Tab-separated table of C-alpha atoms in Angstrom:
chain	number	residue	atom	x	y	z
C	1	MET	CA	-1.098	28.090	20.248
C	2	ALA	CA	0.173	26.168	17.241
C	3	GLN	CA	2.769	23.549	18.004
C	4	ILE	CA	4.349	20.730	16.031
C	5	ILE	CA	6.844	18.049	16.977
C	6	PRO	CA	9.278	17.271	14.155
C	7	GLY	CA	9.956	13.621	13.412
C	8	GLU	CA	13.339	11.954	13.698
C	9	SER	CA	14.218	12.068	10.006
C	10	GLU	CA	12.005	15.031	9.061
C	11	GLY	CA	13.738	17.952	7.396
C	12	ILE	CA	13.442	21.529	8.644
C	13	GLU	CA	11.624	22.579	5.454
C	14	SER	CA	8.802	20.094	5.896
C	15	ALA	CA	8.524	20.876	9.626
C	16	LEU	CA	8.293	24.585	8.832
C	17	ARG	CA	5.643	23.871	6.189
C	18	ARG	CA	3.601	21.870	8.729
C	19	PHE	CA	3.970	24.681	11.288
C	20	LYS	CA	2.765	27.313	8.809
C	21	ARG	CA	-0.237	25.138	7.975
C	22	ALA	CA	-1.055	24.710	11.688
C	23	VAL	CA	-0.802	28.468	12.252
C	24	SER	CA	-3.110	29.237	9.334
C	25	LYS	CA	-5.666	26.651	10.507
C	26	ALA	CA	-5.619	28.128	14.014
C	27	GLY	CA	-6.414	31.599	12.609
C	28	ILE	CA	-3.525	33.325	14.335
C	29	PHE	CA	-2.597	35.742	11.513
C	30	PRO	CA	-5.973	37.504	11.187
C	31	ASP	CA	-6.123	37.889	14.952
C	32	MET	CA	-2.584	39.273	15.005
C	33	ARG	CA	-3.411	41.793	12.268
C	34	LYS	CA	-6.542	42.847	14.119
C	35	HIS	CA	-4.585	43.650	17.291
C	36	ARG	CA	-1.546	45.169	15.591
C	37	HIS	CA	-2.516	48.814	16.162
C	38	PHE	CA	-5.226	50.868	17.795
C	39	GLU	CA	-8.366	51.301	15.740
C	40	THR	CA	-10.560	54.344	16.235
C	41	PRO	CA	-14.335	53.841	16.500
C	42	ILE	CA	-14.807	55.426	13.069
C	43	GLU	CA	-12.306	53.012	11.489
C	44	LYS	CA	-13.980	50.101	13.248
C	45	ARG	CA	-17.405	51.157	11.959
C	46	LYS	CA	-16.082	51.524	8.390
C	47	ARG	CA	-14.422	48.109	8.544
C	48	LYS	CA	-17.613	46.452	9.794
C	49	GLU	CA	-19.750	48.180	7.133
C	50	LEU	CA	-17.352	47.022	4.428
C	51	ALA	CA	-17.449	43.453	5.757
C	52	LYS	CA	-21.241	43.531	5.843
C	53	HIS	CA	-21.306	44.805	2.269
C	54	LYS	CA	-18.934	42.048	1.101
C	55	GLN	CA	-20.999	39.418	2.917
C	56	GLY	CA	-24.156	40.667	1.212
C	57	LYS	CA	-22.500	40.391	-2.196
C	58	ARG	CA	-21.486	36.782	-1.511
C	59	ARG	CA	-25.014	35.876	-0.441
C	60	PHE	CA	-26.587	36.778	-3.809
C	61	ARG	CA	-24.205	34.833	-6.064
Protein backbone atom coordinates (compact mmCIF):
# COMPACT_ATOMS: atom_id res chain seq x y z
CA MET A 1 0.00 0.00 0.00
CA ALA A 2 1.34 3.41 -0.97
CA GLN A 3 1.62 5.88 1.86
CA ILE A 4 3.24 9.27 2.27
CA ILE A 5 3.59 11.59 5.24
CA PRO A 6 3.31 15.26 4.26
CA GLY A 7 5.86 17.64 5.73
CA GLU A 8 5.03 20.56 7.99
CA SER A 9 5.19 23.26 5.32
CA GLU A 10 4.46 21.03 2.31
CA GLY A 11 1.52 22.04 0.15
CA ILE A 12 -1.30 19.67 -0.75
CA GLU A 13 -0.33 19.78 -4.44
CA SER A 14 3.19 18.52 -3.85
CA ALA A 15 1.96 15.86 -1.39
CA LEU A 16 -0.57 14.66 -3.95
CA ARG A 17 2.14 14.57 -6.62
CA ARG A 18 4.37 12.47 -4.34
CA PHE A 19 1.45 10.13 -3.59
CA LYS A 20 0.69 9.63 -7.29
CA ARG A 21 4.35 8.85 -7.93
CA ALA A 22 4.38 6.31 -5.07
CA VAL A 23 1.23 4.65 -6.41
CA SER A 24 2.66 4.37 -9.92
CA LYS A 25 5.94 2.92 -8.61
CA ALA A 26 4.03 0.34 -6.55
CA GLY A 27 2.15 -0.82 -9.68
CA ILE A 28 -1.29 -0.45 -8.15
CA PHE A 29 -3.11 0.86 -11.26
CA PRO A 30 -2.35 -2.07 -13.59
CA ASP A 31 -3.35 -4.49 -10.86
CA MET A 32 -6.57 -2.56 -10.25
CA ARG A 33 -7.42 -2.60 -13.97
CA LYS A 34 -6.72 -6.31 -14.14
CA HIS A 35 -9.20 -7.07 -11.34
CA ARG A 36 -11.84 -4.54 -12.36
CA HIS A 37 -14.17 -7.03 -14.07
CA PHE A 38 -14.45 -10.72 -14.76
CA GLU A 39 -12.45 -11.96 -17.72
CA THR A 40 -13.56 -15.03 -19.62
CA PRO A 41 -10.95 -17.67 -20.50
CA ILE A 42 -11.15 -16.68 -24.17
CA GLU A 43 -10.47 -13.01 -23.33
CA LYS A 44 -7.60 -14.04 -21.08
CA ARG A 45 -6.06 -16.17 -23.84
CA LYS A 46 -6.39 -13.33 -26.38
CA ARG A 47 -4.81 -10.85 -23.97
CA LYS A 48 -1.87 -13.18 -23.28
CA GLU A 49 -1.34 -13.87 -27.01
CA LEU A 50 -1.33 -10.14 -27.72
CA ALA A 51 1.19 -9.53 -24.92
CA LYS A 52 3.41 -12.31 -26.24
CA HIS A 53 3.23 -10.82 -29.72
CA LYS A 54 4.15 -7.35 -28.43
CA GLN A 55 7.04 -8.80 -26.41
CA GLY A 56 8.35 -10.58 -29.51
CA LYS A 57 8.28 -7.33 -31.48
CA ARG A 58 10.29 -5.55 -28.77
CA ARG A 59 12.90 -8.31 -28.73
CA PHE A 60 13.87 -7.86 -32.40
CA ARG A 61 14.40 -4.08 -32.37
